[in-house]
Amino acid sequence: MTNQYIENLLFYFVVSPVIIAVILYLSGANRFTRIVALLAQSTLFYFTLQNFLYVSHTNNVISSPVGGYYGFMGIVLVADMLSSMFIMLTAFIFLIATFYSFSANHSPLFWLLKFLWQASLIGIFLSGDFFNIFVLTEIATIVVTVLIMYERKNRNMYDGMIYLVISTIIVNFFVFGVGYLYRMTGTLDISLVSERVRYLYTSDLILPYALIMTFVGLKCALMPMYSWLPKAHGSKGAPSSVSAILSGLHIKSGLYLFLRFSDVFQNGGIDGSQIFLVLGIITALAGVIFAVSQTDIKLMLAYSTIAQVGLILVGLSIGDIDGYNYVGGLFHIANHAIFKACLFLGAGIISHYYHTRESTQIRGVFFEMPAISIAMILALLGIIGTPLFNGSISKYFLMSGTGWDTNIILNIVNLGTIIICIKFSAIFFGKKPNIRKKPLDIMSHGVILLLGVMCFLMGILGIQTINFLFGYSVYVNIAGYTEKAIIFFVSLMAGYVIYKAFLTKEGPAMKWIRTSEMGFRGMCFSMVAFFAFILIAVGFYN
Amino acid sequence: MENLLHIISNIFIVVGTFFILIGVIAIFKFKDFFSRILSTSKIDTVGAITILSGLAIRHGISWFSAKTILLMILILIINPLKSHTLLRYAVISGHKNKKAKGNKEVAK
Amino acid sequence: MTTTIMSFWLFCNIFVLFQKKLLSMILWLFLSSIIASLGFLFLGSPDVAMAEATASAFVTIIFIVCFENFFGIKNLQNFIEEENSKTRENIFKKIILPAFVVLCTFALFMNFLPQAPQDTYLKNLYILRASTDVGGQNVVGAIYLGYRVYDTIFEALLLLIAVVAVVHLSHFDGVYKKDGKQSEVKNNAISLFTVRIVAPITVLFGIYLIANGAITAGGGFQGGLAVASFFICRFLIFDIYDIPIKKVNKLEDTIFVAVVIMASLMVFHGFFGEIPPNYLPIAQNIYLFIMNLLIGIKVACGFTILLYRYVAIERN
Amino acid sequence: MNSIELISIIVFFLGLYGLLTNRNIVKTIVFASMMEVGIIMFWLSIGFTEGMVAPIVASMFEVDNYQVYISDPLPQALMITAIVIGISITAIKTIMFITLYRKFKTTDWDIAKIKSKEVSKEAIQKG
Amino acid sequence: MSLFYMSLLEIILWVILLFAIVCVIRVIKGPTIWDRVLGFSIISSKLVLIIAIFSSMRNTAYLLDLAIIYTLFGFLGEIFLITFLSKNVKERG
């Protein structure tokens, strides 16, 4: 691809899904919407792949000012290694979702919202402008609110309302922070701001840092501000492909923003990695505890997403910027997208087939739907971190070189995830239900199987995928890996014993954890408390 | 000629402000709602029109005076009728002022 | 001068906080946002003042329509009291704890206020080069139609999604045109007369605002809101619900696609950037006019659907 | 740190206080829109000095030769976007509140939470 | 606040702003909701005057568009306020 051609292709990555979406919506419900949507989605994936290959080969950063206004007067779209990988991941996951919901003929509104969601996510990953991220996050919030409340019959309006109100309040904090940054550095462009921030005193940057990091904290569902996530990801009104994308991808935009903004403030002399290390650990532990107590399979997966995101944050903020932990965190982002999408899609089909989401009432899935259950078991093994699976590679790098205390905590978190997966996999065994057999839908089953197999493949060729995706050349020493494998098997046994001993029947403490839920004012309190905590932590101890 | 226009426009503006001062006093002096509404419908409109005509004179023949005249026409239409709607719906919704009842007893 | 207006605005906002009745709270909100728009004017930005003035009128109309339909003002008071009395919390949890938390955060906020001087890098560039790069006298219009048109596309997209979201999230699926509520203005001849005069003036004024968006303050959004208010007056005058929401929605989408194509053709291929800007002043003015026109019509359609949805369909 | 920025921060925290204390959903929507106006005021108060002129070319050179302070055009362009975002988000919140009220018959956050859990329990029994 | 070289228009501007602030007392004190709406309509008509005088001080014509928008939309908002208010407020006094 010639350089000039790729240069202003970036803009069309964002605008073409918008135009496709509106044309599909305008053309109304006819037989061709599905096919056109599939074609458009695969071409988009092809182009993102081309862009990724171009960027990773020539490894220069494409920055194309929109409209040709140089000198950062307009908006500049930046596609470096990280954002092109994220765009490719977005296009891939949306392609999977399009395949999955191909057979269920949805109304054109579904395709409109899906493509607009994709456009706003790709826009967030590409945009190099603070205010542009605000507008795109608003669009993504509204689209997700409508998609959560998609099915009219069993939608729960309270969850949608909480999600919308909380996300719009936290965006005010972000706009406030960007206002201060604009006042001090005179510009809105991320690269220019991170350049000009060097000449400012660190004490001036504390307030914008706290304001922006509360926004990022809520987007990544850090500990005090987590209770919107199970409402959004596990909502009843959402088609299962939507909650798969939500949990696999939408939470990653928060992590991407965390990476981008912590780079900006790193130049300014504020290093919040200690705080986010502690927050990541707390989030991981709390996510695990909440997930173990759930009985609804989708809520179980939603809470385990919180735990995994906490784990990723720990990885991203332990070592130095290009150390093994950082690479482990990045690789875990990609892995988490794959196996969480696979699990959510599978859970969608199971709950549709069994008409219930209670894990206690679902039994015998292995005999009923062998294909899906094999794929889901592969994904579950991936999450746990069994050797030769992708989870183990990323966890190996995550934990490499950490002190003994963080190692212990990360192993406890891993033990928790093992217990969750054991509790989740209880649905596979047990007697065969006497439910009428549903016609096998090749598209969705095939897609889930593909995701499961990918979990296994990315495990075996771990080092090559890391090199391909992120460009870091890493090396796994066999001794460390086998030691990790032994720890894994020990914790697997321990997890099984703990599950059998305590968790088969629901104790009062477990029931309280499951049913305890923050009200709206509780969430506002947690936002303000998080903001005050970061201000104190960065202000007084830095 | 120039400062003659300025003097006239200054006079208009001061007189207009004086009208509005009366309007403000009217709001607090009158005890019940129905007499208070007089100040919005009449006094405010008159005050606004005098001030705006003063401004129009100050700027002579120009886009500014054209727009001020349009504004004057609008205020002339909207202000009294706005107060009328307010009054009408107050009466429909049964807003009887206590003072009036008092006068009836006194009159009896 | 501006600080007195601002303290006046702060005073009204404090009153919004401590209102028991919901309707007087909305009245105070309307008053505070009108004074805020006056403040914007004194801060040197007529565009935002216009947008805020129209926005406050629309938000008040949306609140009144939604709020009036469910619980009349009279029985709202006891509704709220009875609501709270059921789960009465002690005074500490209700007032003192949040006040303490907010005060501490406010103190922390004040403690870390940045003292760095303002950097006017972009401001000087815009004022210097806006009228040559993008054309038109209004620099603000030049920014959101020329330099940051990428933002404006997503801005228009957001309005499109808002309309779709309101249609989808409402209790009624589909469009019930026939059983809209009657408007109460009908029985009052004089206010009908006023609305009959004001309506054409608003739509003419809206078109005037859209037309010279690039020359004076105003532009696509403010003009579109003014034109949309014509349709509200039309509902008040003739109280008919014959707006075909589906067709208007389709019109809005096609115009949005036209906006995106227009923007990408003219701006993103560097039509302005590379070709020497002063070479085509006519093309720039035509581009700005058409963009303002398209955005104005789109905003007008979007808000008419929104308000019709509320006024005609949500109220029964 | 001019006084207008202080006032807009105070209004922002007033809105936040309103959110924390009241339980009525409609009042939350009102306070959220109040916070947004506070932020718009903060953005426009950046670099404000008394007697600033609008950045419209006609008015920039009309005021005769003494020093002219031209207001910053960029925050104004951004704040028009923020206002339109504010309107559409308020509209969506209101419509969601109407539907929520139709189902749960309450305007209170905590009671809506309790009722939404009951609804989800029934859905589970119904299967 | 140096009164020394303030032109007449600026003094008038201050005076009318003072009147608007005084009218807020009526909106606060107003026994019934109708007094509040009355106070509101007085303040909005005063603000229109403030804008007209401000634009005359700045000698710019386009600011008057804002005054026209104020009157039109203040009127529209109030009409909605009043029509829907009347249906629900059964006043006692």
PDB file of C-alpha atoms in Angstrom, chain C residues 17 49 53-54 84 89-90 96 98 114 122 130-131 136 154 171 182 190 195 199 261 296 308 310:
ATOM      1  CA  LEU C  17     -31.241  23.431  44.878  1.00  0.00           C
ATOM      2  CA  ALA C  49     -25.568  32.606  24.378  1.00  0.00           C
ATOM      3  CA  ALA C  53     -31.200  30.533  25.305  1.00  0.00           C
ATOM      4  CA  THR C  54     -32.864  28.159  22.828  1.00  0.00           C
ATOM      5  CA  ASN C  84     -39.969   9.858  51.619  1.00  0.00           C
ATOM      6  CA  GLU C  89     -33.819   8.342  56.673  1.00  0.00           C
ATOM      7  CA  ASN C  90     -32.324  10.093  59.660  1.00  0.00           C
ATOM      8  CA  ILE C  96     -24.997  16.242  56.797  1.00  0.00           C
ATOM      9  CA  PRO C  98     -23.269  14.470  51.701  1.00  0.00           C
ATOM     10  CA  PRO C 114      -3.568  25.048  38.906  1.00  0.00           C
ATOM     11  CA  LEU C 122      -4.428  27.844  19.347  1.00  0.00           C
ATOM     12  CA  ALA C 130      -9.607  31.375  10.352  1.00  0.00           C
ATOM     13  CA  SER C 131     -11.154  33.734   7.855  1.00  0.00           C
ATOM     14  CA  GLY C 136     -16.692  33.529   6.579  1.00  0.00           C
ATOM     15  CA  PHE C 154     -20.374  13.257  15.355  1.00  0.00           C
ATOM     16  CA  HIS C 171     -43.231   2.811  26.342  1.00  0.00           C
ATOM     17  CA  GLN C 182     -55.556  18.081  22.801  1.00  0.00           C
ATOM     18  CA  ILE C 190     -56.005  35.864  22.382  1.00  0.00           C
ATOM     19  CA  VAL C 195     -48.880  32.372  18.796  1.00  0.00           C
ATOM     20  CA  ALA C 199     -44.801  31.393  14.803  1.00  0.00           C
ATOM     21  CA  ILE C 261     -20.505  13.336   2.251  1.00  0.00           C
ATOM     22  CA  GLY C 296     -30.059  23.609  10.415  1.00  0.00           C
ATOM     23  CA  TYR C 308     -43.722  15.661  18.885  1.00  0.00           C
ATOM     24  CA  TYR C 310     -43.212  14.030  23.898  1.00  0.00           C
TER      25      TYR C 310
END
